[in-house]
PDB file of C-alpha atoms in Angstrom:
ATOM      1  CA  MET A  74      74.166 -36.472 236.545  1.00  0.00           C
ATOM      2  CA  THR A  75      75.133 -38.015 233.741  1.00  0.00           C
ATOM      3  CA  TYR A  76      72.477 -39.553 231.510  1.00  0.00           C
ATOM      4  CA  ARG A  77      72.582 -43.551 229.722  1.00  0.00           C
ATOM      5  CA  GLN A  78      69.338 -45.670 229.023  1.00  0.00           C
ATOM      6  CA  PRO A  79      67.101 -47.307 231.067  1.00  0.00           C
ATOM      7  CA  ALA A  80      67.573 -51.242 231.785  1.00  0.00           C
ATOM      8  CA  PHE A  81      65.589 -53.497 233.750  1.00  0.00           C
ATOM      9  CA  MET A  82      65.643 -57.678 235.002  1.00  0.00           C
ATOM     10  CA  THR A  83      62.295 -59.002 234.819  1.00  0.00           C
ATOM     11  CA  ASN A  84      62.823 -62.237 235.226  1.00  0.00           C
ATOM     12  CA  ASN A  85      64.476 -63.758 238.328  1.00  0.00           C
ATOM     13  CA  LEU A  86      65.470 -67.970 237.927  1.00  0.00           C
ATOM     14  CA  ILE A  87      65.145 -67.812 241.850  1.00  0.00           C
ATOM     15  CA  SER A  88      61.358 -68.126 241.088  1.00  0.00           C
ATOM     16  CA  GLY A  89      60.707 -70.944 240.273  1.00  0.00           C
ATOM     17  CA  ILE A  90      62.271 -72.647 243.182  1.00  0.00           C
ATOM     18  CA  THR A  91      58.976 -74.929 244.178  1.00  0.00           C
ATOM     19  CA  ASP A  92      60.760 -75.931 247.519  1.00  0.00           C
ATOM     20  CA  PRO A  93      62.414 -73.868 249.048  1.00  0.00           C
ATOM     21  CA  LEU A  94      63.468 -75.914 251.907  1.00  0.00           C
ATOM     22  CA  THR A  95      65.774 -78.007 250.503  1.00  0.00           C
ATOM     23  CA  ALA A  96      66.861 -76.286 247.762  1.00  0.00           C
ATOM     24  CA  LEU A  97      68.810 -73.821 250.372  1.00  0.00           C
ATOM     25  CA  VAL A  98      71.238 -74.747 252.523  1.00  0.00           C
ATOM     26  CA  THR A  99      74.472 -73.306 254.894  1.00  0.00           C
ATOM     27  CA  ARG A 100      78.406 -73.445 253.656  1.00  0.00           C
ATOM     28  CA  SER A 101      80.668 -72.612 256.935  1.00  0.00           C
ATOM     29  CA  GLY A 102      77.209 -72.207 258.698  1.00  0.00           C
ATOM     30  CA  PRO A 103      74.077 -73.621 261.149  1.00  0.00           C
ATOM     31  CA  ALA A 104      71.415 -74.976 259.195  1.00  0.00           C
ATOM     32  CA  LEU A 105      69.338 -72.129 257.400  1.00  0.00           C
ATOM     33  CA  ILE A 106      65.529 -71.518 259.425  1.00  0.00           C
ATOM     34  CA  ALA A 107      62.500 -71.739 257.018  1.00  0.00           C
ATOM     35  CA  SER A 108      61.677 -68.656 257.439  1.00  0.00           C
ATOM     36  CA  SER A 109      64.633 -67.440 256.205  1.00  0.00           C
ATOM     37  CA  GLN A 110      65.218 -69.996 253.274  1.00  0.00           C
ATOM     38  CA  ARG A 111      61.734 -68.537 252.176  1.00  0.00           C
ATOM     39  CA  ALA A 112      62.697 -64.926 252.455  1.00  0.00           C
ATOM     40  CA  PHE A 113      65.713 -65.553 250.666  1.00  0.00           C
ATOM     41  CA  VAL A 114      64.151 -66.068 247.599  1.00  0.00           C
ATOM     42  CA  ASP A 115      60.165 -64.801 247.875  1.00  0.00           C
ATOM     43  CA  GLY A 116      60.834 -61.981 245.706  1.00  0.00           C
ATOM     44  CA  ARG A 117      59.851 -59.405 248.307  1.00  0.00           C
ATOM     45  CA  ALA A 118      62.393 -57.147 249.775  1.00  0.00           C
ATOM     46  CA  GLY A 119      60.790 -56.503 253.066  1.00  0.00           C
ATOM     47  CA  SER A 120      60.947 -60.102 254.291  1.00  0.00           C
ATOM     48  CA  VAL A 121      64.509 -60.264 255.372  1.00  0.00           C
ATOM     49  CA  GLY A 122      66.156 -64.072 256.284  1.00  0.00           C
ATOM     50  CA  PHE A 123      69.630 -63.896 258.168  1.00  0.00           C
ATOM     51  CA  HIS A 124      72.541 -67.122 257.513  1.00  0.00           C
ATOM     52  CA  GLY A 125      75.412 -67.712 260.587  1.00  0.00           C
ATOM     53  CA  SER A 126      78.852 -68.226 259.830  1.00  0.00           C
ATOM     54  CA  THR A 127      81.693 -70.868 261.401  1.00  0.00           C
ATOM     55  CA  GLY A 128      84.623 -70.022 259.676  1.00  0.00           C
ATOM     56  CA  SER A 129      85.548 -68.530 256.224  1.00  0.00           C
ATOM     57  CA  PHE A 130      83.342 -69.392 252.877  1.00  0.00           C
ATOM     58  CA  ALA A 131      80.079 -69.166 254.672  1.00  0.00           C
ATOM     59  CA  GLY A 132      77.685 -68.268 252.976  1.00  0.00           C
ATOM     60  CA  VAL A 133      73.974 -69.858 250.612  1.00  0.00           C
ATOM     61  CA  THR A 134      73.906 -72.647 247.824  1.00  0.00           C
ATOM     62  CA  ILE A 135      70.656 -72.890 245.958  1.00  0.00           C
ATOM     63  CA  ASP A 136      69.672 -75.719 244.077  1.00  0.00           C
ATOM     64  CA  LEU A 137      67.757 -74.318 241.497  1.00  0.00           C
ATOM     65  CA  GLY A 138      66.796 -78.415 240.398  1.00  0.00           C
ATOM     66  CA  GLY A 139      69.279 -78.755 237.006  1.00  0.00           C
ATOM     67  CA  THR A 140      71.001 -76.900 234.361  1.00  0.00           C
ATOM     68  CA  LEU A 141      69.182 -73.544 233.061  1.00  0.00           C
ATOM     69  CA  SER A 142      67.726 -72.787 230.156  1.00  0.00           C
ATOM     70  CA  VAL A 143      68.188 -69.212 230.120  1.00  0.00           C
ATOM     71  CA  ALA A 144      72.271 -67.957 231.710  1.00  0.00           C
ATOM     72  CA  PRO A 145      71.663 -65.499 233.737  1.00  0.00           C
ATOM     73  CA  ASN A 146      73.888 -62.197 233.582  1.00  0.00           C
ATOM     74  CA  ARG A 147      72.919 -60.475 236.837  1.00  0.00           C
ATOM     75  CA  ALA A 148      72.603 -60.914 240.689  1.00  0.00           C
ATOM     76  CA  VAL A 149      70.774 -58.057 242.957  1.00  0.00           C
ATOM     77  CA  ILE A 150      70.748 -58.194 246.682  1.00  0.00           C
ATOM     78  CA  PRO A 151      68.301 -55.441 248.403  1.00  0.00           C
ATOM     79  CA  GLU A 152      69.600 -52.707 250.396  1.00  0.00           C
ATOM     80  CA  GLY A 153      69.872 -53.839 254.652  1.00  0.00           C
ATOM     81  CA  GLN A 154      71.987 -55.990 253.969  1.00  0.00           C
ATOM     82  CA  ASN A 155      75.061 -55.779 256.070  1.00  0.00           C
ATOM     83  CA  TYR A 156      77.860 -57.236 255.118  1.00  0.00           C
ATOM     84  CA  ASP A 157      79.673 -54.148 254.947  1.00  0.00           C
ATOM     85  CA  SER A 158      83.534 -54.129 254.862  1.00  0.00           C
ATOM     86  CA  TYR A 159      83.009 -57.780 253.791  1.00  0.00           C
ATOM     87  CA  ASN A 160      84.657 -59.727 250.443  1.00  0.00           C
ATOM     88  CA  LEU A 161      80.976 -60.977 249.227  1.00  0.00           C
ATOM     89  CA  GLY A 162      81.144 -64.072 245.853  1.00  0.00           C
ATOM     90  CA  ILE A 163      78.036 -64.512 243.601  1.00  0.00           C
ATOM     91  CA  VAL A 164      79.558 -67.522 242.790  1.00  0.00           C
ATOM     92  CA  ASN A 165      78.016 -71.044 240.287  1.00  0.00           C
ATOM     93  CA  ALA A 166      78.794 -73.858 240.071  1.00  0.00           C
ATOM     94  CA  ASP A 167      78.012 -77.456 238.400  1.00  0.00           C
ATOM     95  CA  ASN A 168      78.162 -78.684 242.321  1.00  0.00           C
ATOM     96  CA  PRO A 169      76.372 -78.141 245.614  1.00  0.00           C
ATOM     97  CA  GLY A 170      79.698 -77.741 247.334  1.00  0.00           C
ATOM     98  CA  LEU A 171      80.449 -74.573 245.154  1.00  0.00           C
ATOM     99  CA  THR A 172      83.850 -76.125 244.323  1.00  0.00           C
ATOM    100  CA  SER A 173      85.013 -74.624 240.656  1.00  0.00           C
ATOM    101  CA  SER A 174      83.261 -71.726 240.595  1.00  0.00           C
ATOM    102  CA  THR A 175      83.166 -70.341 237.196  1.00  0.00           C
ATOM    103  CA  GLN A 176      82.470 -66.738 238.079  1.00  0.00           C
ATOM    104  CA  PRO A 177      85.792 -64.718 237.675  1.00  0.00           C
ATOM    105  CA  SER A 178      86.723 -62.193 240.530  1.00  0.00           C
ATOM    106  CA  SER A 179      83.193 -62.632 241.867  1.00  0.00           C
ATOM    107  CA  TYR A 180      84.390 -61.312 245.434  1.00  0.00           C
ATOM    108  CA  ASN A 181      84.193 -57.530 245.886  1.00  0.00           C
ATOM    109  CA  LEU A 182      84.412 -55.994 248.692  1.00  0.00           C
ATOM    110  CA  VAL A 183      80.941 -54.676 249.703  1.00  0.00           C
ATOM    111  CA  SER A 184      80.700 -50.907 251.289  1.00  0.00           C
ATOM    112  CA  GLY A 185      77.623 -49.768 253.156  1.00  0.00           C
ATOM    113  CA  ALA A 186      74.117 -51.228 253.457  1.00  0.00           C
ATOM    114  CA  GLY A 187      72.851 -50.188 250.143  1.00  0.00           C
ATOM    115  CA  VAL A 188      71.457 -52.358 247.397  1.00  0.00           C
ATOM    116  CA  ILE A 189      74.755 -54.878 246.053  1.00  0.00           C
ATOM    117  CA  ASP A 190      74.346 -55.447 242.295  1.00  0.00           C
ATOM    118  CA  ARG A 191      76.650 -57.604 240.178  1.00  0.00           C
ATOM    119  CA  SER A 192      77.506 -58.117 236.900  1.00  0.00           C
ATOM    120  CA  LEU A 193      78.047 -62.113 235.623  1.00  0.00           C
ATOM    121  CA  SER A 194      79.865 -63.995 233.386  1.00  0.00           C
ATOM    122  CA  ALA A 195      76.624 -66.081 232.052  1.00  0.00           C
ATOM    123  CA  TYR A 196      76.934 -69.675 232.704  1.00  0.00           C
ATOM    124  CA  THR A 197      73.201 -72.602 233.039  1.00  0.00           C
ATOM    125  CA  ASP A 198      74.584 -74.159 235.854  1.00  0.00           C
ATOM    126  CA  ARG A 199      72.229 -76.027 238.576  1.00  0.00           C
ATOM    127  CA  TYR A 200      73.659 -74.203 241.700  1.00  0.00           C
ATOM    128  CA  TRP A 201      74.609 -70.605 242.646  1.00  0.00           C
ATOM    129  CA  GLY A 202      74.835 -68.910 245.675  1.00  0.00           C
ATOM    130  CA  TRP A 203      76.477 -66.257 247.527  1.00  0.00           C
ATOM    131  CA  LEU A 204      79.488 -66.710 250.161  1.00  0.00           C
ATOM    132  CA  LEU A 205      82.355 -64.485 251.758  1.00  0.00           C
ATOM    133  CA  ALA A 206      85.855 -65.045 251.726  1.00  0.00           C
ATOM    134  CA  GLN A 207      87.372 -64.510 254.973  1.00  0.00           C
ATOM    135  CA  ASN A 208      86.974 -66.015 258.426  1.00  0.00           C
ATOM    136  CA  THR A 209      83.571 -64.667 259.757  1.00  0.00           C
ATOM    137  CA  SER A 210      82.891 -66.755 261.927  1.00  0.00           C
ATOM    138  CA  GLY A 211      80.301 -66.563 264.736  1.00  0.00           C
ATOM    139  CA  LEU A 212      78.637 -63.970 262.840  1.00  0.00           C
ATOM    140  CA  THR A 213      75.375 -63.001 261.304  1.00  0.00           C
ATOM    141  CA  PHE A 214      74.040 -61.588 258.212  1.00  0.00           C
ATOM    142  CA  THR A 215      70.851 -60.635 256.964  1.00  0.00           C
ATOM    143  CA  HIS A 216      69.376 -59.325 253.696  1.00  0.00           C
ATOM    144  CA  GLY A 217      66.371 -59.244 252.349  1.00  0.00           C
ATOM    145  CA  GLY A 218      66.520 -61.265 249.184  1.00  0.00           C
ATOM    146  CA  TYR A 219      68.424 -63.071 245.977  1.00  0.00           C
ATOM    147  CA  TRP A 220      67.640 -62.166 243.193  1.00  0.00           C
ATOM    148  CA  LEU A 221      69.241 -63.881 239.457  1.00  0.00           C
ATOM    149  CA  GLY A 222      67.949 -62.912 235.930  1.00  0.00           C
ATOM    150  CA  ASN A 223      69.186 -60.384 232.907  1.00  0.00           C
ATOM    151  CA  TYR A 224      70.060 -57.077 233.089  1.00  0.00           C
ATOM    152  CA  GLU A 225      68.803 -55.092 229.596  1.00  0.00           C
ATOM    153  CA  GLN A 226      69.493 -52.158 228.412  1.00  0.00           C
ATOM    154  CA  LEU A 227      67.690 -49.964 225.669  1.00  0.00           C
ATOM    155  CA  SER A 228      70.098 -49.389 223.062  1.00  0.00           C
ATOM    156  CA  SER A 229      71.713 -46.085 222.627  1.00  0.00           C
ATOM    157  CA  SER A 230      68.629 -45.632 218.839  1.00  0.00           C
ATOM    158  CA  ALA A 231      65.964 -46.062 221.384  1.00  0.00           C
ATOM    159  CA  ALA A 232      64.276 -42.649 221.317  1.00  0.00           C
ATOM    160  CA  VAL A 233      64.450 -42.149 225.568  1.00  0.00           C
ATOM    161  CA  GLN A 234      61.760 -38.402 226.094  1.00  0.00           C
ATOM    162  CA  PRO A 235      63.860 -36.052 228.019  1.00  0.00           C
ATOM    163  CA  GLN A 236      60.729 -35.419 230.442  1.00  0.00           C
ATOM    164  CA  PHE A 237      61.325 -38.974 232.625  1.00  0.00           C
ATOM    165  CA  ASP A 238      60.431 -38.803 236.450  1.00  0.00           C
ATOM    166  CA  ASN A 239      62.168 -39.287 239.143  1.00  0.00           C
ATOM    167  CA  GLY A 240      60.991 -38.271 242.286  1.00  0.00           C
ATOM    168  CA  TYR A 241      58.989 -39.550 245.651  1.00  0.00           C
ATOM    169  CA  VAL A 242      55.491 -40.462 247.056  1.00  0.00           C
ATOM    170  CA  SER A 243      55.387 -39.615 250.802  1.00  0.00           C
ATOM    171  CA  GLN A 244      53.520 -42.084 253.291  1.00  0.00           C
ATOM    172  CA  LEU A 245      51.341 -39.419 255.149  1.00  0.00           C
ATOM    173  CA  ILE A 246      48.155 -39.450 256.958  1.00  0.00           C
ATOM    174  CA  GLU A 247      47.103 -35.709 257.093  1.00  0.00           C
ATOM    175  CA  THR A 248      43.656 -33.869 259.078  1.00  0.00           C
ATOM    176  CA  GLU A 249      43.709 -29.806 257.544  1.00  0.00           C
ATOM    177  CA  PHE A 250      42.513 -27.918 260.970  1.00  0.00           C
ATOM    178  CA  PRO A 251      41.553 -24.301 260.667  1.00  0.00           C
ATOM    179  CA  SER A 252      44.799 -23.351 262.468  1.00  0.00           C
ATOM    180  CA  GLY A 253      47.102 -25.309 259.591  1.00  0.00           C
ATOM    181  CA  ILE A 254      47.171 -29.156 259.097  1.00  0.00           C
ATOM    182  CA  ALA A 255      48.759 -32.147 260.767  1.00  0.00           C
ATOM    183  CA  SER A 256      50.615 -34.797 259.243  1.00  0.00           C
ATOM    184  CA  VAL A 257      52.173 -38.401 260.936  1.00  0.00           C
ATOM    185  CA  GLU A 258      54.730 -39.949 258.414  1.00  0.00           C
ATOM    186  CA  LEU A 259      53.909 -43.916 257.858  1.00  0.00           C
ATOM    187  CA  ALA A 260      56.825 -44.624 256.045  1.00  0.00           C
ATOM    188  CA  ALA A 261      60.119 -42.604 254.845  1.00  0.00           C
ATOM    189  CA  PRO A 262      58.967 -41.842 250.816  1.00  0.00           C
ATOM    190  CA  ARG A 263      59.273 -44.328 248.271  1.00  0.00           C
ATOM    191  CA  ARG A 264      60.498 -43.471 244.484  1.00  0.00           C
ATOM    192  CA  LYS A 265      58.128 -42.825 242.122  1.00  0.00           C
ATOM    193  CA  PHE A 266      59.637 -42.956 238.374  1.00  0.00           C
ATOM    194  CA  SER A 267      58.467 -42.164 234.805  1.00  0.00           C
ATOM    195  CA  LEU A 268      59.637 -43.330 231.158  1.00  0.00           C
ATOM    196  CA  ASP A 269      57.986 -42.984 227.868  1.00  0.00           C
ATOM    197  CA  VAL A 270      59.591 -43.890 224.953  1.00  0.00           C
ATOM    198  CA  ARG A 271      58.971 -43.340 221.362  1.00  0.00           C
ATOM    199  CA  ASP A 272      59.096 -44.263 217.932  1.00  0.00           C
ATOM    200  CA  ILE A 273      59.934 -47.903 218.911  1.00  0.00           C
ATOM    201  CA  ASP A 274      60.169 -50.726 215.214  1.00  0.00           C
ATOM    202  CA  PRO A 275      58.297 -53.116 216.622  1.00  0.00           C
ATOM    203  CA  ALA A 276      60.933 -55.643 215.334  1.00  0.00           C
ATOM    204  CA  SER A 277      63.509 -54.029 217.897  1.00  0.00           C
ATOM    205  CA  SER A 278      64.957 -55.681 220.434  1.00  0.00           C
ATOM    206  CA  ASP A 279      63.967 -52.543 222.024  1.00  0.00           C
ATOM    207  CA  TYR A 280      60.326 -53.245 221.340  1.00  0.00           C
ATOM    208  CA  SER A 281      61.032 -57.030 223.162  1.00  0.00           C
ATOM    209  CA  VAL A 282      61.878 -55.203 226.642  1.00  0.00           C
ATOM    210  CA  LEU A 283      59.750 -52.474 226.917  1.00  0.00           C
ATOM    211  CA  ALA A 284      57.143 -55.469 225.846  1.00  0.00           C
ATOM    212  CA  ASP A 285      58.183 -57.620 228.725  1.00  0.00           C
ATOM    213  CA  VAL A 286      57.778 -54.166 231.028  1.00  0.00           C
ATOM    214  CA  MET A 287      54.073 -54.249 230.121  1.00  0.00           C
ATOM    215  CA  LEU A 288      53.700 -57.808 231.670  1.00  0.00           C
ATOM    216  CA  THR A 289      55.138 -57.351 235.116  1.00  0.00           C
ATOM    217  CA  ARG A 290      51.866 -54.712 236.478  1.00  0.00           C
ATOM    218  CA  GLY A 291      52.097 -57.394 239.093  1.00  0.00           C
ATOM    219  CA  ARG A 292      54.685 -58.447 240.172  1.00  0.00           C
ATOM    220  CA  SER A 293      58.423 -56.380 241.037  1.00  0.00           C
ATOM    221  CA  PHE A 294      61.726 -56.354 238.853  1.00  0.00           C
ATOM    222  CA  TRP A 295      64.862 -53.886 238.868  1.00  0.00           C
ATOM    223  CA  TYR A 296      65.571 -51.263 237.210  1.00  0.00           C
ATOM    224  CA  TRP A 297      67.890 -48.858 236.447  1.00  0.00           C
ATOM    225  CA  PRO A 298      66.994 -45.386 236.024  1.00  0.00           C
ATOM    226  CA  PRO A 299      68.214 -42.998 232.970  1.00  0.00           C
ATOM    227  CA  ASP A 300      69.973 -40.387 235.585  1.00  0.00           C
ATOM    228  CA  THR A 301      73.038 -42.408 237.359  1.00  0.00           C
ATOM    229  CA  THR A 302      72.884 -39.394 240.363  1.00  0.00           C
ATOM    230  CA  ASP A 303      70.901 -42.263 241.805  1.00  0.00           C
ATOM    231  CA  ALA A 304      71.994 -43.986 240.096  1.00  0.00           C
ATOM    232  CA  GLY A 305      69.575 -47.583 241.326  1.00  0.00           C
ATOM    233  CA  PRO A 306      69.015 -50.092 240.819  1.00  0.00           C
ATOM    234  CA  TYR A 307      65.154 -50.465 242.972  1.00  0.00           C
ATOM    235  CA  LEU A 308      62.625 -52.266 243.127  1.00  0.00           C
ATOM    236  CA  VAL A 309      59.938 -50.894 241.595  1.00  0.00           C
ATOM    237  CA  ARG A 310      56.747 -52.050 240.090  1.00  0.00           C
ATOM    238  CA  LEU A 311      54.250 -50.583 237.503  1.00  0.00           C
ATOM    239  CA  SER A 312      51.836 -48.394 239.033  1.00  0.00           C
ATOM    240  CA  ARG A 313      49.092 -48.233 236.688  1.00  0.00           C
ATOM    241  CA  ASP A 314      48.871 -50.187 233.381  1.00  0.00           C
ATOM    242  CA  ALA A 315      51.777 -49.415 230.290  1.00  0.00           C
ATOM    243  CA  SER A 316      50.261 -47.547 227.298  1.00  0.00           C
ATOM    244  CA  ARG A 317      51.888 -48.915 223.857  1.00  0.00           C
ATOM    245  CA  ARG A 318      50.730 -46.187 221.086  1.00  0.00           C
ATOM    246  CA  GLN A 319      50.844 -46.446 217.303  1.00  0.00           C
ATOM    247  CA  GLU A 320      52.314 -42.991 216.703  1.00  0.00           C
ATOM    248  CA  PHE A 321      53.042 -43.073 213.279  1.00  0.00           C
ATOM    249  CA  ALA A 322      50.645 -40.886 210.794  1.00  0.00           C
ATOM    250  CA  ALA A 323      50.325 -43.649 207.986  1.00  0.00           C
ATOM    251  CA  PRO A 324      50.579 -46.788 209.644  1.00  0.00           C
ATOM    252  CA  SER A 325      50.800 -47.872 205.869  1.00  0.00           C
ATOM    253  CA  ILE A 326      54.534 -47.196 205.497  1.00  0.00           C
ATOM    254  CA  GLY A 327      55.279 -48.515 208.605  1.00  0.00           C
ATOM    255  CA  LEU A 328      54.052 -48.749 212.131  1.00  0.00           C
ATOM    256  CA  ARG A 329      56.209 -47.722 214.891  1.00  0.00           C
ATOM    257  CA  TYR A 330      55.034 -47.226 218.966  1.00  0.00           C
ATOM    258  CA  ARG A 331      55.640 -44.959 221.498  1.00  0.00           C
ATOM    259  CA  MET A 332      55.478 -47.128 225.127  1.00  0.00           C
ATOM    260  CA  SER A 333      54.994 -44.866 228.471  1.00  0.00           C
ATOM    261  CA  PHE A 334      55.907 -46.356 231.518  1.00  0.00           C
ATOM    262  CA  GLU A 335      54.939 -45.463 235.486  1.00  0.00           C
ATOM    263  CA  PHE A 336      56.660 -47.513 238.583  1.00  0.00           C
ATOM    264  CA  VAL A 337      57.005 -47.198 241.962  1.00  0.00           C
ATOM    265  CA  GLU A 338      59.856 -48.507 244.663  1.00  0.00           C
ATOM    266  CA  ASP A 339      58.594 -51.412 246.068  1.00  0.00           C
ATOM    267  CA  LYS A 340      59.416 -52.180 249.853  1.00  0.00           C
ATOM    268  CA  LEU A 341      57.095 -55.112 250.707  1.00  0.00           C
TER     269      LEU A 341
END
């Protein structure tokens, strides 16, 4: 295990698209069907879309409707994608053909079916998307969405408490009999996490980051936990309301907060 300060991506610039049926189009591939267009941008990992290929640089272009007010620095595609062994690029440009992409070295070899997590150079271009560098004619690719937002990591001075949780929630139906317990696993266990950060200055950037996390009770976001053994990121949501408590003995001198969170993995 290697420790790192935890990080979050609570915004998703893709979620501002009001009409995915016109905003998403393919490059070097057949037209997207409506269910795939929606699945790529609905912010859910469980709704899967697909796109086909008829040649090189196949992929999808997303029209965000105008120049962005916030420059994203991260793109995430959830686990279950089938780009394994292909060079996938997260690209952006000022034109729908995605020519003259401004992302340097954006094509990287995908290994396995896990989460694709890409750090980006920050640009505010209108058009974003993903492309495959080689000829993939005749193939079909699937994944459960495309997130574009801002990776925000707590600073080195944030007092993350060492008792953070990194476990599982079982999804079972159990019936107890005199001779034992019969159980049926409804689905694979989901990850659960807890995080407790103390002595937070309300004027600090760490406070701003965690305050944003507190406001996500009704939606999912990406979380990079402190333990790099299971590095993530994980799509999670708050499993209960977060806590923010003032913990100075003499608050008239200064205010410092303790903020506590519990997260559960979201695979819907």
